Coordinates of C-alpha atoms and ligand atoms in Angstrom, one line a residue:
X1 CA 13.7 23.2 -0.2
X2 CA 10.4 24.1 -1.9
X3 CA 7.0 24.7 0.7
X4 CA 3.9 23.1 -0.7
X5 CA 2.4 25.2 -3.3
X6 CA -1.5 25.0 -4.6
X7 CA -0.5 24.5 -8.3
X8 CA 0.7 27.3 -10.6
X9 CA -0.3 27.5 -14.0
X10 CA 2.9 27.3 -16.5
X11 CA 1.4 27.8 -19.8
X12 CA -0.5 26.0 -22.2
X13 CA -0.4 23.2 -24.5
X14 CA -1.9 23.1 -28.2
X15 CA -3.6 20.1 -29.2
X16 CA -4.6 19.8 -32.6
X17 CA -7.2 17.5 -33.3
X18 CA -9.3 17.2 -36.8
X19 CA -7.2 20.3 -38.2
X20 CA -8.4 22.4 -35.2
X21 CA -5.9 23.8 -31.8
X22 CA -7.0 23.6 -28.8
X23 CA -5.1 24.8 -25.4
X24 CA -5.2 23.6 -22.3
X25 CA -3.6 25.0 -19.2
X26 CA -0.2 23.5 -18.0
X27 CA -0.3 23.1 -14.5
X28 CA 3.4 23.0 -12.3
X29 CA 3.7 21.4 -8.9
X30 CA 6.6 22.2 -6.5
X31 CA 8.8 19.3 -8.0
X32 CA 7.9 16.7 -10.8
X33 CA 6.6 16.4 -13.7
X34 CA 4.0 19.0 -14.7
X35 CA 0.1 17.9 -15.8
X36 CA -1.2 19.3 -18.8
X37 CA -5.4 19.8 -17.5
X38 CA -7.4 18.6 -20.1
X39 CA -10.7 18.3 -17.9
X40 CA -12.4 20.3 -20.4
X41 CA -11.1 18.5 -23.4
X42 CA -14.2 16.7 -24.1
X43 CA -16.3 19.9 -23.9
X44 CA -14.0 21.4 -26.1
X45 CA -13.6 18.7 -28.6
X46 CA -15.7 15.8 -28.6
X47 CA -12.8 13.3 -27.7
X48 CA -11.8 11.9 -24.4
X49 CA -8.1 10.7 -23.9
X50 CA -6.9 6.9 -23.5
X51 CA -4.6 5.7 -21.0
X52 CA -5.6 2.3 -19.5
X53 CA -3.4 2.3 -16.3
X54 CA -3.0 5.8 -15.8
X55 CA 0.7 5.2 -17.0
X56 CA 0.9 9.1 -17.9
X57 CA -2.2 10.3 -16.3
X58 CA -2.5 12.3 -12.4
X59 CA -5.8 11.6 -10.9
X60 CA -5.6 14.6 -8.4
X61 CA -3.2 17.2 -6.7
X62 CA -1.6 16.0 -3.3
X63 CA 1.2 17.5 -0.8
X64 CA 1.4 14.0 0.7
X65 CA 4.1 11.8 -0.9
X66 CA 6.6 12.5 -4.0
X67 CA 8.3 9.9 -5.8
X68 CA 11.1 10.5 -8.2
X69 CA 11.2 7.0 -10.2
X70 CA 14.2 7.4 -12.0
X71 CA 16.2 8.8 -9.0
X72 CA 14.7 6.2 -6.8
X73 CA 13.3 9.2 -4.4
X74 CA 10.7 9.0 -2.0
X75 CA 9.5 11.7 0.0
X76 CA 7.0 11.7 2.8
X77 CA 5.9 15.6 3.2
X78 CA 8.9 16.2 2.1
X79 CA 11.3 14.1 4.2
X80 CA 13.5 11.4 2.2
X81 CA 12.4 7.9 3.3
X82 CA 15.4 6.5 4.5
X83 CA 15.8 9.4 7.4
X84 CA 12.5 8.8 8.5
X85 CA 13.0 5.0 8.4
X86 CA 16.3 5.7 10.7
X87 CA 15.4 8.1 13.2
X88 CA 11.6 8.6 13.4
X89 CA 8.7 6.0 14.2
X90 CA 5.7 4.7 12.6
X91 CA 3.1 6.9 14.8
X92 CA 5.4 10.2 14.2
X93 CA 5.3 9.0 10.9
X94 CA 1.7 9.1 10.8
X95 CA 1.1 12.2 12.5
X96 CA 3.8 13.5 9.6
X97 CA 1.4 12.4 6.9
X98 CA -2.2 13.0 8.0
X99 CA -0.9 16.6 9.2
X100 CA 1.6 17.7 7.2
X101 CA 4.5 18.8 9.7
X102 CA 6.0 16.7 12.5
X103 CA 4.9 16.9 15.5
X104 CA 6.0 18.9 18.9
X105 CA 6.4 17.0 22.0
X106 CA 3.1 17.9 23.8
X107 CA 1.4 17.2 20.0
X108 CA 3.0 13.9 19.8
X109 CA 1.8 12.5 23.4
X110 CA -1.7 13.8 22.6
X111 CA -1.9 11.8 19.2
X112 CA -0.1 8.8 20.6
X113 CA -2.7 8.4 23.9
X114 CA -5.3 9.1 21.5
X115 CA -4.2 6.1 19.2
X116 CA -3.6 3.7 21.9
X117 CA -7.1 4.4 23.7
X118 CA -8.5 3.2 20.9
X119 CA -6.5 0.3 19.8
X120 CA -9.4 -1.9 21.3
X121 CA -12.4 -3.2 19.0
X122 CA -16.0 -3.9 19.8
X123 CA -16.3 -7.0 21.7
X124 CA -19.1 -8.1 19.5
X125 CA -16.7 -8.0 16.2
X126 CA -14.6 -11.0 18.1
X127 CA -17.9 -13.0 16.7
X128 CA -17.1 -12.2 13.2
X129 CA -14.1 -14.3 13.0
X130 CA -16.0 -17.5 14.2
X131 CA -17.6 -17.6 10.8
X132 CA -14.9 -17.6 8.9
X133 CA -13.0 -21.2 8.6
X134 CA -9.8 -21.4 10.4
X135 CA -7.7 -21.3 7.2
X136 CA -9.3 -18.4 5.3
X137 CA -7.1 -16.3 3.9
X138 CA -6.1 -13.5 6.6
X139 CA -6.8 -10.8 3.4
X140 CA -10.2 -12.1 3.3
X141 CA -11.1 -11.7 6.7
X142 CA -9.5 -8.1 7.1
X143 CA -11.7 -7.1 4.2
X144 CA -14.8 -8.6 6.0
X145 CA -13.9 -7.0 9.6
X146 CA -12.8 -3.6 8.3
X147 CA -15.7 -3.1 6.5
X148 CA -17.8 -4.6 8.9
X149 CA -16.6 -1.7 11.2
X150 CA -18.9 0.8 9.4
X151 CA -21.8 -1.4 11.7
X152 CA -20.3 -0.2 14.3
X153 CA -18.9 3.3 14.7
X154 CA -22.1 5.1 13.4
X155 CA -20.8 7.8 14.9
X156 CA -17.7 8.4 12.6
X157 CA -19.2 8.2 9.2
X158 CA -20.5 11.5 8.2
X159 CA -17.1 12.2 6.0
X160 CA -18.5 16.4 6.0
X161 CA -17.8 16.4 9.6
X162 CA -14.2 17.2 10.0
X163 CA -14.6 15.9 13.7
X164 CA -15.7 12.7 12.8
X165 CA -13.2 12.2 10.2
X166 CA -10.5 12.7 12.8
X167 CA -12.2 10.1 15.1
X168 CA -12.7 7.6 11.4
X169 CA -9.0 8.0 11.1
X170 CA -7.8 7.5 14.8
X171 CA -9.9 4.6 15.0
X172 CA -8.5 2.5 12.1
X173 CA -5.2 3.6 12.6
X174 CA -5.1 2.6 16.3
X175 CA -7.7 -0.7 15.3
X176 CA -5.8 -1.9 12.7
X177 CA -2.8 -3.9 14.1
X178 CA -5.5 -5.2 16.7
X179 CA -8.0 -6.8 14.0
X180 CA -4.8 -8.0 11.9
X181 CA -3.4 -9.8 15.1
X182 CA -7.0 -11.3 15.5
X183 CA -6.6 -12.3 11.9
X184 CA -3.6 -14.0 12.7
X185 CA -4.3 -15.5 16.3
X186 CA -7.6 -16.8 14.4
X187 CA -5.5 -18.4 11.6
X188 CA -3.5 -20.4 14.2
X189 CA -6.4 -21.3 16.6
X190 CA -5.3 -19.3 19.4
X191 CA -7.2 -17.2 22.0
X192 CA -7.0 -13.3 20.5
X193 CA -5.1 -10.9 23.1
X194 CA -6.1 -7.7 23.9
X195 CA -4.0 -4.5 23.6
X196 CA -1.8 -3.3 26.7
X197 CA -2.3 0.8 26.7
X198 CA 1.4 0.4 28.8
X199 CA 3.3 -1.0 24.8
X200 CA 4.3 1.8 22.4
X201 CA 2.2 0.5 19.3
X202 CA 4.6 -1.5 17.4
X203 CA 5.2 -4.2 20.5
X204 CA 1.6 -4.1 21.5
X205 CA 1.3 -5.3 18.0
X206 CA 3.9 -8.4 18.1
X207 CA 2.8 -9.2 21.6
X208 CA -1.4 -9.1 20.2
X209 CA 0.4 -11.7 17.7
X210 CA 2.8 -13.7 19.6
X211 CA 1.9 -13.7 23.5
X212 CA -0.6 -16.6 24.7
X213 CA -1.9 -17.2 28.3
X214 CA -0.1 -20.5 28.8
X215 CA 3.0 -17.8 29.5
X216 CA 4.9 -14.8 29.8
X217 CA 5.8 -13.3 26.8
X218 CA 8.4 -10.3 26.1
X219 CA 8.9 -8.4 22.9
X220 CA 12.4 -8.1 21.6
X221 CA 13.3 -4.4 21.1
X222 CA 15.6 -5.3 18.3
X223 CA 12.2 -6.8 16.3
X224 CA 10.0 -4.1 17.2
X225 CA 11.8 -1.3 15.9
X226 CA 12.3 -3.4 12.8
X227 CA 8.7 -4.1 12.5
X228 CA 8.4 -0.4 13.3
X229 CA 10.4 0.2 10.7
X230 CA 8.9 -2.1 7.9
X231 CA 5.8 0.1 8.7
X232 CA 7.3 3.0 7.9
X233 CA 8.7 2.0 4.7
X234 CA 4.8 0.8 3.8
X235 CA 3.3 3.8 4.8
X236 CA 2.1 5.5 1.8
X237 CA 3.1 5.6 -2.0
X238 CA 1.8 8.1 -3.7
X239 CA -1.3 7.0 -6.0
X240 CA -0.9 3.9 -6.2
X241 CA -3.6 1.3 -7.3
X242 CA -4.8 0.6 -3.7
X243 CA -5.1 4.4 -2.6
X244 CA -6.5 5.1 -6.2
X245 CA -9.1 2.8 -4.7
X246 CA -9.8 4.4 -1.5
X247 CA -10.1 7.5 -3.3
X248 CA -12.7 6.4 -5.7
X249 CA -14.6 4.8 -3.4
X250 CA -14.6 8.0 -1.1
X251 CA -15.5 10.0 -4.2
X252 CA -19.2 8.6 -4.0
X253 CA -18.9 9.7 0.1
X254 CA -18.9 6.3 1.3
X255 CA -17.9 5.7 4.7
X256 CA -14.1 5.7 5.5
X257 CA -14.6 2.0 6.7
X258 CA -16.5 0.5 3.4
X259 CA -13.4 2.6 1.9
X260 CA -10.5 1.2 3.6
X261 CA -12.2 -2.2 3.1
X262 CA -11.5 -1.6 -0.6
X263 CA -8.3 -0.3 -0.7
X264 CA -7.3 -3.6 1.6
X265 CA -9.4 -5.8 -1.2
X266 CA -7.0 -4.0 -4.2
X267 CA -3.7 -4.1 -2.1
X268 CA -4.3 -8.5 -2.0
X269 CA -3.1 -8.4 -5.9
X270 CA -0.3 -10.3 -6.3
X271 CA 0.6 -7.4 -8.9
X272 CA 0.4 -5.3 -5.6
X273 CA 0.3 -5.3 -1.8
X274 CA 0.0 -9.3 -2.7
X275 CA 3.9 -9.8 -4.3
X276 CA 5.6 -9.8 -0.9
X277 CA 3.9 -13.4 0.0
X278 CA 4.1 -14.0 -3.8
X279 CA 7.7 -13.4 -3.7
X280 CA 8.5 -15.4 -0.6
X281 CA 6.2 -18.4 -2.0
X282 CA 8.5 -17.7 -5.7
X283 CA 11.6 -17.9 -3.9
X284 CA 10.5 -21.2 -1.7
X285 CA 10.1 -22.5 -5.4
X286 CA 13.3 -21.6 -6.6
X287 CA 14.7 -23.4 -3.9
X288 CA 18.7 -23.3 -4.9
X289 CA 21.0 -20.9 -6.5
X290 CA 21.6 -23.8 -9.5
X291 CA 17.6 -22.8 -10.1
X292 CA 17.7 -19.4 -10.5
X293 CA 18.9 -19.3 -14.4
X294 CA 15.4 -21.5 -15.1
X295 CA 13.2 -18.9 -13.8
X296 CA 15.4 -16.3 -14.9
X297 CA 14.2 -17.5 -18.4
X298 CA 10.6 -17.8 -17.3
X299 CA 10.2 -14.6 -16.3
X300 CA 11.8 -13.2 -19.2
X301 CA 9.7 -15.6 -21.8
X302 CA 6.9 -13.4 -23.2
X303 CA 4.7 -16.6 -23.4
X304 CA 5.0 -17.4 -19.9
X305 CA 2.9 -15.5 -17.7
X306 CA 5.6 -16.0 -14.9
X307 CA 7.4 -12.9 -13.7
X308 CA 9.8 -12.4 -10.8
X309 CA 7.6 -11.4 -8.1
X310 CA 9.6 -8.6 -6.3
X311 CA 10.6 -6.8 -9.2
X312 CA 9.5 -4.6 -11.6
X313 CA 7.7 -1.1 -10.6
X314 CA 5.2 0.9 -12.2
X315 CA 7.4 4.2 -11.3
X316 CA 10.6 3.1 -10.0
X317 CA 13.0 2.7 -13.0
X318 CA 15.9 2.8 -10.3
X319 CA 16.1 1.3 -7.5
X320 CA 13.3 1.3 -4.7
X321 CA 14.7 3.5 -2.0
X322 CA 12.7 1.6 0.6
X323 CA 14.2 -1.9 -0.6
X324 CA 17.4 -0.5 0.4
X325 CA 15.9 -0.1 3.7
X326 CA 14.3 -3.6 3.9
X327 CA 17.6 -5.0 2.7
X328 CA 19.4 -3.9 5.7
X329 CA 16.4 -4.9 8.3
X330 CA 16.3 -8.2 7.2
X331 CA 20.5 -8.7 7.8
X332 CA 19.6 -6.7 11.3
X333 CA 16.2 -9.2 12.1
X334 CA 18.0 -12.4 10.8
X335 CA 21.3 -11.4 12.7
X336 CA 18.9 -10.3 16.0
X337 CA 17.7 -14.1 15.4
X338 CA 20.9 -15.8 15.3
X339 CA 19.7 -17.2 12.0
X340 CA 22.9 -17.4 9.7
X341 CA 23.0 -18.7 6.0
X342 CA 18.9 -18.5 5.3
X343 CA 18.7 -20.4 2.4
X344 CA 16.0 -18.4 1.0
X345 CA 17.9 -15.0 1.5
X346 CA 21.0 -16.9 -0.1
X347 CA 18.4 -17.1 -3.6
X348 CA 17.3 -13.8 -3.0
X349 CA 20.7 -12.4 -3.3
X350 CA 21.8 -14.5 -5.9
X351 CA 18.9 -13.6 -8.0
X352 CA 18.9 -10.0 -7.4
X353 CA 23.0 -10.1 -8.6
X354 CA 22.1 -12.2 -11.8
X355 CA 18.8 -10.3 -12.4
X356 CA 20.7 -7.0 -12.0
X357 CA 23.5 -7.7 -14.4
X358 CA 21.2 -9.7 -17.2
X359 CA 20.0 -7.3 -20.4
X360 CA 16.5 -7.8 -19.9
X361 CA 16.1 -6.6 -16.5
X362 CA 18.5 -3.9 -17.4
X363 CA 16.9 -2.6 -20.7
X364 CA 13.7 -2.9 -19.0
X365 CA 15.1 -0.8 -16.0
X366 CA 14.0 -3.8 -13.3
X367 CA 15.0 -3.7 -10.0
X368 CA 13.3 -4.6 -6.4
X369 CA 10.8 -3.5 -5.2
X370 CA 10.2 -3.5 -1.2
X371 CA 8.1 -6.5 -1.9
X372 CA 11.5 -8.4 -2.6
X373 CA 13.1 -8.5 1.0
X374 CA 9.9 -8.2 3.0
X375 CA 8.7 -11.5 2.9
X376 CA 12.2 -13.5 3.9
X377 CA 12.6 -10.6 7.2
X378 CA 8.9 -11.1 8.2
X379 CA 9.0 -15.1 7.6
X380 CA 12.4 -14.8 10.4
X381 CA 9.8 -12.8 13.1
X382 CA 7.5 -15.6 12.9
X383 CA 4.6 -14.4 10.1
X384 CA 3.2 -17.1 8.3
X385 CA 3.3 -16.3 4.3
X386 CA -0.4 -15.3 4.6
X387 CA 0.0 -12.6 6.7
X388 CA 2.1 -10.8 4.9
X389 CA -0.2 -8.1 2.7
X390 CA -2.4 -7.8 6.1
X391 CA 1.2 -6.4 7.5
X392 CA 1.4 -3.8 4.4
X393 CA -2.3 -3.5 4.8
X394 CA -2.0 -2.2 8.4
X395 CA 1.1 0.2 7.4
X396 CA -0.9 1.6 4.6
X397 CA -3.7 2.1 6.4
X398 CA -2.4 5.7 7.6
X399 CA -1.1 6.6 3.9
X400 CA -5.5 5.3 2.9
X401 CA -6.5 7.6 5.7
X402 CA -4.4 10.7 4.7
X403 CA -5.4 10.5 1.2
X404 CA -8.3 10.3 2.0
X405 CA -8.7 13.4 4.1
X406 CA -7.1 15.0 1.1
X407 CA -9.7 14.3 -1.3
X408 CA -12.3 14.9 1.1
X409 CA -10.7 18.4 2.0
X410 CA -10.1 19.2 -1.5
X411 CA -12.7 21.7 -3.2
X412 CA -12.1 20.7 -6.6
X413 CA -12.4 16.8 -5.9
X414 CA -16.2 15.5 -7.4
X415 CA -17.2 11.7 -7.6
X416 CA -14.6 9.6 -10.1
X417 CA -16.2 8.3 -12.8
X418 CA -14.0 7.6 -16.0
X419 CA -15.5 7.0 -19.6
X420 CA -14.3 4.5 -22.0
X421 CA -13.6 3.7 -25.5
X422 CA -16.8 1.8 -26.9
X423 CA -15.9 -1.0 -29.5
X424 CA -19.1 -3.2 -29.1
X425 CA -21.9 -3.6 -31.1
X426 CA -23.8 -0.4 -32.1
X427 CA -27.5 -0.5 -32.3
X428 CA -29.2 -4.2 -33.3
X429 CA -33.0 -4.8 -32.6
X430 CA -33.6 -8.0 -30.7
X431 CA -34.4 -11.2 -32.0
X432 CA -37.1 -13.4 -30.1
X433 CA -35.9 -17.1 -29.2
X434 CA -38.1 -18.7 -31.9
X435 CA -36.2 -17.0 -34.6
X436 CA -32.6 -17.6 -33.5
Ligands
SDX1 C1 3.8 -2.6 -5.0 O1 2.3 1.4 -7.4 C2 2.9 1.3 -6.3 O2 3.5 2.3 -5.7 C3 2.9 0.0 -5.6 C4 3.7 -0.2 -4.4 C5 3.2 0.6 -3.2 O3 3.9 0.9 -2.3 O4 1.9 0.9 -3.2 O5 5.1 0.2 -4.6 C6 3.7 -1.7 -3.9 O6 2.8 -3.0 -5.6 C7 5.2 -3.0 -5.6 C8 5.1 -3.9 -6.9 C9 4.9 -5.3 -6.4 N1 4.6 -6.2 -7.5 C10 5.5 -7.1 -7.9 O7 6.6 -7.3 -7.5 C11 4.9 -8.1 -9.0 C12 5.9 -8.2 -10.1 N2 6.0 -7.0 -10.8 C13 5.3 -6.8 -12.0 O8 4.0 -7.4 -12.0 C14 5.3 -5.4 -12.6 O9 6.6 -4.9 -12.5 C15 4.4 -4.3 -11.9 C16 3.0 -4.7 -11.8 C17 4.9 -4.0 -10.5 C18 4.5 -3.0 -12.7 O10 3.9 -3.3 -13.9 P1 3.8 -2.2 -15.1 O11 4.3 -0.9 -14.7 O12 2.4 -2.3 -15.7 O13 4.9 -2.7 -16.1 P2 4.6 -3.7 -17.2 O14 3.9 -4.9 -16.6 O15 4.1 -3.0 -18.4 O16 6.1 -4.3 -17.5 C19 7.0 -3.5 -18.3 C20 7.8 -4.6 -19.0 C21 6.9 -5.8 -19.6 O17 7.6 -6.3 -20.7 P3 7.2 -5.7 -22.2 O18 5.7 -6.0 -22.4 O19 7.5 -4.3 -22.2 O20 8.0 -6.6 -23.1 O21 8.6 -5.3 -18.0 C22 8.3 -6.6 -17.9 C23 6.9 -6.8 -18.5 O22 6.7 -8.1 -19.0 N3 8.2 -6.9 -16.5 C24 8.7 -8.0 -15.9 C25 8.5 -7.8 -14.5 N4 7.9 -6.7 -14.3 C26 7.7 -6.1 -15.5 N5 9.3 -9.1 -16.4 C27 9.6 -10.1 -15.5 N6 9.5 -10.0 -14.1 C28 8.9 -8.9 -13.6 N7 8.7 -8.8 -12.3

């Protein structure tokens, strides 16, 4: 086991550009690949480096998560996914990633009171959702709300006050599942329902969703730890294109709210946080097992835009560790529910056998992603299609916040701000109307 390390320098690599060598520091984390710095290649040389998508770039040094794509590894602080998915619990979780060890008892109770005291939102931000029409999008109005929280907590925004950036993060980590089961209750034209302090935060989640006045309602243990769960697996990734987001929109030292707003905004890609309603709505379409070699086709015609929503990673040549997970909690949810030959689970594990045994996929190194089982386990609780990226959006919400703390605490971090390869026009003096 290796302890966090600040990085250590490993060398240096030559580049040669225009006849001339230049080096530039190697850099070697604890584990993974190691980043050749070339922040002073442009000072040096005149050139800037190209790599739209950051397939082979590192935007920053973190201790948070580590992913091994081609071993399908994924490590929160250090601890493999699938333990924490098994014996920890989404607020432990998030204790684990904003600070870096897991808590003690005494710590634990203090961070979990702390959440659930806050888990209720201004009473005046229940008048938000009356503007929005009843079928907006439940991605749209979490963007609106979450930002609109920086009108509110004034005093949480100065990100150079350490204090207020632990009350920023508390607040949307505890406010979260409470504006996302507003979302929701909005969505279906039901009265919202406040938090219970008395739930762990998981079931008062699923009750804020579920419960309504006309009668009792009890949250089935089996669903909340498997909600708790599904949380845990959406936690944090790493730096991906959502976080990427929140961090460059904190590097500017906007508020954490105005930046959480935006990573919610990227995550609703269907390319993204937006694939798990994508690949229930793809699955829906497929219908049948007789279907599956059409699409099959589809997805592997370079003409057709079509892809198989579900699959495919940016780092995960192997499979996701965390669709392992979600495999088994969606047998566990749609046993818990009695519900036995799901006809949409039936296509999903046809496709996944004939995807995973046809050259394309396999040359390609496709597999799925955690976006693949998500959508049929969360359709079984009861979540419309629509509300499933505000579900990842609430999970991720801690892995936004601890990124973002990371930045913010990191000397070296300055405000993002890429350059490009120019091939427009060069200089052309304008020509007035008459003469065009
Ligand atoms: C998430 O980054 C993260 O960590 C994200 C995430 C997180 O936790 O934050 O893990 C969450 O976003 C998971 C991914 C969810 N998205 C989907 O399931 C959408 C379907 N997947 C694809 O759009 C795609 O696989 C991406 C976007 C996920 C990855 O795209 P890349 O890395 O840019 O890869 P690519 O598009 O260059 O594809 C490589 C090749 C291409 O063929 P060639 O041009 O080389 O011939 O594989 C093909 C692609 O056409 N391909 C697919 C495919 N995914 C890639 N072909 C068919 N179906 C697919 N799903």
């Amino acid at each position: 086991m290796s302890k966090p390390q600040d990085n250590a320098a490993e060398g240096v690599a030559n580049i040669t550009i225009a006849g001339e060598g230049h080096d530039f520091p190697v850099m070697q984390g604890t584990v993974g690949p190691s980043v050749v710095d070339i922040s002073k290649l442009y000072g040096q040389t005149g050139y800037f480096t190209y790599d739209p998508g950051f397939t082979s770039t590192a935007s920053c040094q973190s201790k948070i998560t580590y992913i091994d794509g081609d071993q399908g590894v994924l490590l929160y602080r250090g601890y493999p996914i699938d333990q924490l998915a098994e014996q920890s619990n989404f607020l432990e979780v998030a204790y684990l990633l904003l600070s870096g060890e897991l808590p003690g008892r005494a710590e634990y109770d203090e961070f979990e009171h702390a959440i659930t005291h806050h888990t209720m939102v201004h009473e005046q931000l229940h008048d938000f959702f009356s503007g929005f029409r009843r079928d907006a999008h439940p991605m749209a109005v979490m963007c609106g709300v979450v930002g609109a929280l920086s009108a509110f907590y004034h005093d949480s925004t100065d990100i150079n006050d350490p204090y207020q950036r632990l009350v920023a993060s508390r607040r949307l980590i505890a406010k979260m599942p409470t504006i996302a089961a507003m979302a929701y209750k909005y969505s279906v034209g039901q009265p919202f329902v406040y938090p219970e302090n008395e739930l762990d935060y998981t079931s008062n989640f699923l009750k804020m969703c579920f419960a309504v006045p006309a009668a009792p309602y009890k949250v089935n243990p089996i669903l909340s730890r498997a909600m708790d769960r599904i949380f845990i697996l959406h936690a944090d990734h790493e730096q991906n294109a959502s976080t990427s987001t929140v961090r460059l929109a904190s590097s500017s030292g906007a508020n954490p709210f105005a930046c959480i707003a935006a990573g919610i905004a990227c995550l609703w890609g269907p390319a993204h946080g937006g694939a798990n309603e994508a690949a229930l709505n793809m699955l829906a379409e497929i219908g049948t097992a007789d279907r599956i070699p059409e699409y099959v086709r589809k997805a592997k015609d370079k003409n057709d835009p079509f892809r198989l929503m579900g699959f495919g990673h940016r780092v995960y040549k192997n499979y996701d560790p965390r669709a392992k997970v979600m495999q088994q909690t969606c047998h566990e949810v749609l046993g818990e529910l009695g519900i036995k030959d799901d006809p949409l689970l039936e296509v999903a594990m046809e496709l996944e056998k004939i995807a995973l045994s046809d050259e394309y996929f396999i040359e390609k190194k496709l597999y799925p992603n955690i976006d693949f089982y998500s959508g049929i386990t969360l359709k079984a609780m009861g979540f419309p299609t629509t509300m499933f990226t505000a579900l990842f959006a609430l999970a991720r919400t801690v892995g936004w916040v601890a990124q973002w703390n990371e930045m913010i605490e990191d000397p070296s971090q300055r405000i993002g701000r890429p350059r490009q390869l120019y091939t427009g026009h060069t200089h052309r003096d304008y020509v007035p109307l008459v003469k065009r």
